[in-house]
Coordinates of C-alpha atoms and ligand atoms in Angstrom, one line a residue:
X1 CA 43.8 -37.7 -33.8
X2 CA 41.1 -40.3 -33.1
X3 CA 38.5 -39.8 -30.4
X4 CA 37.7 -42.8 -28.3
X5 CA 34.9 -43.3 -25.9
X6 CA 35.3 -45.9 -23.1
X7 CA 32.2 -46.6 -21.1
X8 CA 32.9 -47.7 -17.5
X9 CA 36.4 -46.3 -18.0
X10 CA 37.2 -46.2 -14.3
X11 CA 37.0 -50.0 -13.9
X12 CA 40.0 -52.4 -13.9
X13 CA 39.7 -53.0 -17.6
X14 CA 38.3 -49.6 -18.4
X15 CA 41.3 -47.7 -17.0
X16 CA 43.6 -50.1 -18.9
X17 CA 41.7 -49.3 -22.1
X18 CA 42.0 -45.6 -21.5
X19 CA 45.7 -46.0 -20.8
X20 CA 46.4 -48.1 -24.0
X21 CA 44.6 -45.7 -26.4
X22 CA 46.1 -42.6 -24.8
X23 CA 49.6 -44.2 -25.2
X24 CA 48.7 -44.8 -28.8
X25 CA 48.2 -41.1 -29.2
X26 CA 44.4 -41.0 -29.1
X27 CA 42.1 -38.6 -27.3
X28 CA 40.0 -40.6 -24.8
X29 CA 36.7 -39.8 -23.1
X30 CA 36.2 -42.0 -20.0
X31 CA 32.8 -42.3 -18.5
X32 CA 32.0 -43.0 -14.9
X33 CA 28.7 -43.7 -13.2
X34 CA 29.4 -43.8 -9.4
X35 CA 33.1 -43.4 -9.4
X36 CA 33.7 -39.6 -10.1
X37 CA 36.7 -39.6 -7.6
X38 CA 38.3 -42.5 -9.4
X39 CA 37.7 -40.8 -12.8
X40 CA 39.4 -37.5 -11.5
X41 CA 42.3 -39.6 -10.2
X42 CA 42.7 -41.2 -13.6
X43 CA 42.9 -37.7 -15.3
X44 CA 45.7 -36.7 -12.8
X45 CA 47.5 -40.0 -13.6
X46 CA 47.0 -40.1 -17.4
X47 CA 47.0 -36.5 -18.4
X48 CA 44.7 -34.0 -20.1
X49 CA 44.1 -36.0 -23.3
X50 CA 41.8 -38.0 -21.0
X51 CA 38.5 -36.3 -20.4
X52 CA 35.8 -37.6 -18.1
X53 CA 32.0 -37.6 -18.4
X54 CA 29.2 -38.9 -16.4
X55 CA 27.1 -41.7 -18.0
X56 CA 24.4 -44.1 -16.8
X57 CA 23.8 -46.5 -19.7
X58 CA 20.4 -47.4 -18.1
X59 CA 19.2 -43.8 -18.6
X60 CA 18.5 -42.5 -22.1
X61 CA 18.7 -38.9 -20.9
X62 CA 22.2 -39.4 -19.5
X63 CA 23.2 -41.0 -22.9
X64 CA 21.7 -38.1 -24.8
X65 CA 23.6 -35.6 -22.6
X66 CA 26.9 -37.3 -23.2
X67 CA 26.5 -37.4 -27.0
X68 CA 25.4 -33.8 -27.1
X69 CA 28.8 -33.0 -25.7
X70 CA 30.8 -35.0 -28.3
X71 CA 31.8 -33.3 -31.5
X72 CA 33.2 -36.4 -33.1
X73 CA 33.7 -40.1 -32.4
X74 CA 35.9 -42.6 -34.1
X75 CA 36.0 -45.5 -31.6
X76 CA 33.3 -46.6 -29.2
X77 CA 34.3 -49.2 -26.6
X78 CA 31.4 -50.6 -24.7
X79 CA 33.1 -51.8 -21.5
X80 CA 30.4 -51.1 -18.9
X81 CA 28.9 -54.2 -17.4
X82 CA 27.7 -55.8 -14.2
X83 CA 28.4 -59.2 -12.8
X84 CA 26.5 -61.0 -10.1
X85 CA 26.6 -64.5 -8.8
X86 CA 23.5 -66.5 -7.8
X87 CA 22.1 -70.0 -8.4
X88 CA 19.2 -69.6 -10.9
X89 CA 16.6 -71.0 -8.5
X90 CA 17.5 -68.1 -6.1
X91 CA 18.0 -65.4 -8.7
X92 CA 15.5 -62.6 -8.5
X93 CA 13.9 -61.6 -11.8
X94 CA 14.9 -58.0 -11.0
X95 CA 18.6 -59.1 -10.8
X96 CA 18.2 -60.9 -14.2
X97 CA 16.9 -57.6 -15.6
X98 CA 19.7 -55.5 -14.1
X99 CA 22.3 -57.8 -15.7
X100 CA 20.6 -57.8 -19.1
X101 CA 19.7 -54.2 -19.0
X102 CA 23.2 -53.1 -18.3
X103 CA 25.2 -55.6 -20.3
X104 CA 22.9 -55.8 -23.4
X105 CA 20.3 -53.1 -23.5
X106 CA 22.6 -50.4 -22.3
X107 CA 25.1 -51.4 -25.0
X108 CA 22.4 -51.1 -27.6
X109 CA 21.3 -47.6 -26.3
X110 CA 24.9 -46.3 -26.5
X111 CA 25.4 -47.8 -29.9
X112 CA 22.2 -46.2 -31.2
X113 CA 23.4 -42.8 -30.3
X114 CA 27.0 -43.4 -31.4
X115 CA 26.2 -44.7 -34.9
X116 CA 25.5 -41.4 -36.6
X117 CA 28.8 -39.9 -35.3
X118 CA 30.8 -43.1 -36.2
X119 CA 29.4 -43.0 -39.7
X120 CA 31.1 -39.6 -40.1
X121 CA 34.5 -41.0 -39.1
X122 CA 36.9 -42.4 -41.7
X123 CA 37.6 -45.3 -39.3
X124 CA 34.4 -45.8 -37.4
X125 CA 34.8 -48.7 -34.9
X126 CA 32.8 -50.3 -32.2
X127 CA 34.4 -52.7 -29.7
X128 CA 32.1 -54.6 -27.3
X129 CA 33.5 -56.2 -24.2
X130 CA 32.0 -59.7 -23.9
X131 CA 33.4 -62.4 -21.7
X132 CA 35.0 -65.9 -22.1
X133 CA 31.9 -67.0 -20.2
X134 CA 29.8 -66.5 -23.3
X135 CA 31.6 -69.5 -24.8
X136 CA 32.8 -71.4 -21.8
X137 CA 30.3 -71.0 -18.9
X138 CA 30.5 -73.2 -15.8
X139 CA 31.9 -71.3 -12.9
X140 CA 28.6 -71.8 -11.1
X141 CA 25.9 -69.2 -10.4
X142 CA 26.6 -67.1 -13.5
X143 CA 24.1 -68.4 -16.0
X144 CA 22.4 -65.0 -16.3
X145 CA 25.7 -63.2 -16.7
X146 CA 27.0 -65.8 -19.2
X147 CA 23.7 -65.5 -21.2
X148 CA 24.0 -61.7 -21.3
X149 CA 27.6 -62.0 -22.6
X150 CA 26.4 -64.6 -25.2
X151 CA 23.9 -61.9 -26.3
X152 CA 26.8 -59.4 -26.6
X153 CA 28.6 -61.8 -29.0
X154 CA 25.5 -62.2 -31.2
X155 CA 24.8 -58.5 -31.1
X156 CA 28.4 -57.8 -32.1
X157 CA 28.2 -60.1 -35.1
X158 CA 24.8 -58.9 -36.2
X159 CA 25.7 -55.2 -35.8
X160 CA 28.8 -55.7 -37.9
X161 CA 26.7 -57.1 -40.7
X162 CA 24.3 -54.2 -40.4
X163 CA 26.8 -51.3 -40.1
X164 CA 29.4 -52.5 -42.6
X165 CA 31.2 -51.3 -44.6
X166 CA 31.3 -47.9 -43.0
X167 CA 31.6 -49.1 -39.3
X168 CA 33.5 -52.1 -38.2
X169 CA 32.2 -53.9 -35.1
X170 CA 34.2 -56.4 -33.1
X171 CA 34.4 -57.8 -29.6
X172 CA 36.9 -59.0 -27.0
X173 CA 36.0 -61.8 -24.7
X174 CA 38.3 -61.7 -21.6
X175 CA 39.0 -64.5 -19.3
X176 CA 39.4 -63.9 -15.5
X177 CA 41.1 -60.5 -15.0
X178 CA 43.9 -60.2 -12.5
X179 CA 42.8 -58.0 -9.6
X180 CA 43.8 -57.6 -6.0
X181 CA 40.7 -59.4 -4.6
X182 CA 41.9 -62.6 -6.3
X183 CA 45.4 -62.6 -4.7
X184 CA 44.5 -64.6 -1.7
X185 CA 46.2 -68.0 -2.1
X186 CA 43.0 -69.8 -1.2
X187 CA 40.8 -68.0 -3.8
X188 CA 39.0 -71.0 -5.5
X189 CA 38.0 -69.1 -8.6
X190 CA 41.5 -68.0 -9.3
X191 CA 42.9 -71.5 -8.5
X192 CA 40.3 -73.0 -10.9
X193 CA 41.1 -70.6 -13.6
X194 CA 44.9 -70.9 -13.3
X195 CA 44.6 -74.6 -13.1
X196 CA 42.9 -74.9 -16.4
X197 CA 44.5 -72.0 -18.4
X198 CA 47.3 -73.2 -20.6
X199 CA 49.4 -70.2 -19.4
X200 CA 48.6 -71.0 -15.8
X201 CA 47.8 -67.5 -14.9
X202 CA 45.1 -64.8 -14.8
X203 CA 44.7 -62.3 -17.7
X204 CA 46.1 -58.8 -17.2
X205 CA 43.7 -56.0 -18.1
X206 CA 46.4 -54.4 -20.2
X207 CA 46.5 -57.5 -22.4
X208 CA 42.8 -57.2 -23.1
X209 CA 43.3 -53.5 -23.8
X210 CA 46.1 -54.3 -26.3
X211 CA 43.7 -56.6 -28.1
X212 CA 41.1 -53.9 -28.3
X213 CA 43.8 -51.5 -29.6
X214 CA 44.8 -54.0 -32.3
X215 CA 41.2 -54.4 -33.4
X216 CA 40.7 -50.6 -33.6
X217 CA 43.2 -50.6 -36.5
X218 CA 42.6 -54.0 -38.0
X219 CA 40.9 -52.8 -41.1
X220 CA 40.1 -56.3 -42.5
X221 CA 38.4 -57.6 -39.3
X222 CA 34.8 -57.1 -38.5
X223 CA 32.1 -59.3 -36.8
X224 CA 34.9 -61.1 -34.8
X225 CA 35.0 -61.7 -31.1
X226 CA 38.5 -62.4 -29.9
X227 CA 39.0 -64.5 -26.7
X228 CA 41.8 -63.3 -24.5
X229 CA 41.9 -65.9 -21.7
X230 CA 45.5 -67.3 -21.4
X231 CA 44.2 -70.5 -23.1
X232 CA 41.5 -71.3 -20.5
X233 CA 39.0 -72.2 -23.2
X234 CA 41.2 -75.0 -24.7
X235 CA 43.0 -76.0 -21.5
Ligands
NAP301 N1 36.6 -58.8 -14.3 C1 36.7 -59.9 -15.1 O1 37.3 -60.9 -14.7 C2 36.0 -59.9 -16.4 C3 36.1 -61.0 -17.2 C4 35.4 -61.0 -18.5 C5 34.7 -59.8 -18.9 N2 34.7 -58.8 -18.1 C6 33.9 -57.6 -18.6 O2 34.8 -56.5 -18.7 C7 34.1 -55.3 -18.4 C8 34.9 -54.5 -17.3 O3 35.0 -55.4 -16.2 P1 35.8 -54.9 -14.9 O4 35.9 -56.1 -14.0 O5 37.0 -54.2 -15.3 O6 34.8 -53.8 -14.3 P2 33.8 -53.8 -13.1 O7 34.6 -53.7 -11.8 O8 32.8 -54.9 -13.2 O9 33.1 -52.4 -13.4 C9 32.2 -52.3 -14.4 C10 32.1 -50.9 -14.9 O10 30.9 -50.7 -15.5 C11 30.3 -49.5 -15.1 N3 28.9 -49.5 -15.0 C12 28.1 -50.3 -14.3 N4 26.8 -49.9 -14.4 C13 26.8 -48.9 -15.3 C14 25.8 -48.1 -15.9 N5 24.5 -48.3 -15.5 N6 26.1 -47.2 -16.8 C15 27.4 -47.0 -17.1 N7 28.4 -47.7 -16.6 C16 28.1 -48.6 -15.7 C17 31.0 -49.2 -13.7 O11 31.0 -47.8 -13.5 P3 31.0 -47.2 -12.0 O12 32.1 -47.9 -11.3 O13 31.3 -45.7 -12.2 O14 29.7 -47.5 -11.4 C18 32.3 -49.8 -13.9 O15 33.2 -48.8 -14.4 C19 32.7 -55.7 -18.0 O16 31.9 -55.6 -19.2 C20 32.8 -57.1 -17.6 O17 31.7 -57.9 -17.7 C21 35.3 -58.7 -16.8

């Protein structure tokens, strides 16, 4: 049975990732930072093959503790991230740092600890969650986030070259994920996305998770970042 670690596993996409890999028959470790209640609810919902662990990817000690508790690891999914909106002229340098520290440096710190365990696996895989914004920015006020996700794409490709052939490294770049806060008929972000996406709809978290599941077993694919955006990029 494969052991899968999903960082930020209580989020919209994180819980879909946990569900998809559990349904595939894997054992999943879901990490939470602030949302312990949500993590415990997820265990009640998804069953005991899901275990939960606290993790702050900004804190090396927290990462160290998590990896001390893991006996083996086959698949690491770096899903944790933060998103903020601000025009660049108003963006505080500390906000820039928070986004880059979480989305990029935190990913590096987790990979650094995971690599020795993944090397011991017969199918060591890293999957990094980027964003369609890395390739198609322009929603306004997201230049810092878009740049951080661009860094995730470069990091993914470079890491694949460095860690192959023993570990495959790929990414998924989701478009706008369907979530209750977007359901208001007047939500301009949703309307803009749906208006341009070829499929005229938002992306379901489960569809992104299915792509990650596919990549976890796609033995000829490494250094790739797959966009899952209902055709927004080419719409
Ligand atoms: N939502 C979208 O439309 C969209 C589109 C493209 C890409 N993405 C990417 O997909 C991923 C998941 O997005 P989402 O919208 O489902 O989630 P989200 O609501 O933005 O939540 C992010 C997750 O990251 C975790 N996190 C934040 N800071 C952390 C830290 N210091 N250490 C460890 N974990 C931390 C959070 O944990 P706690 O809740 O426990 O604090 C939460 O589980 C992110 O990387 C995001 O950038 C999202």
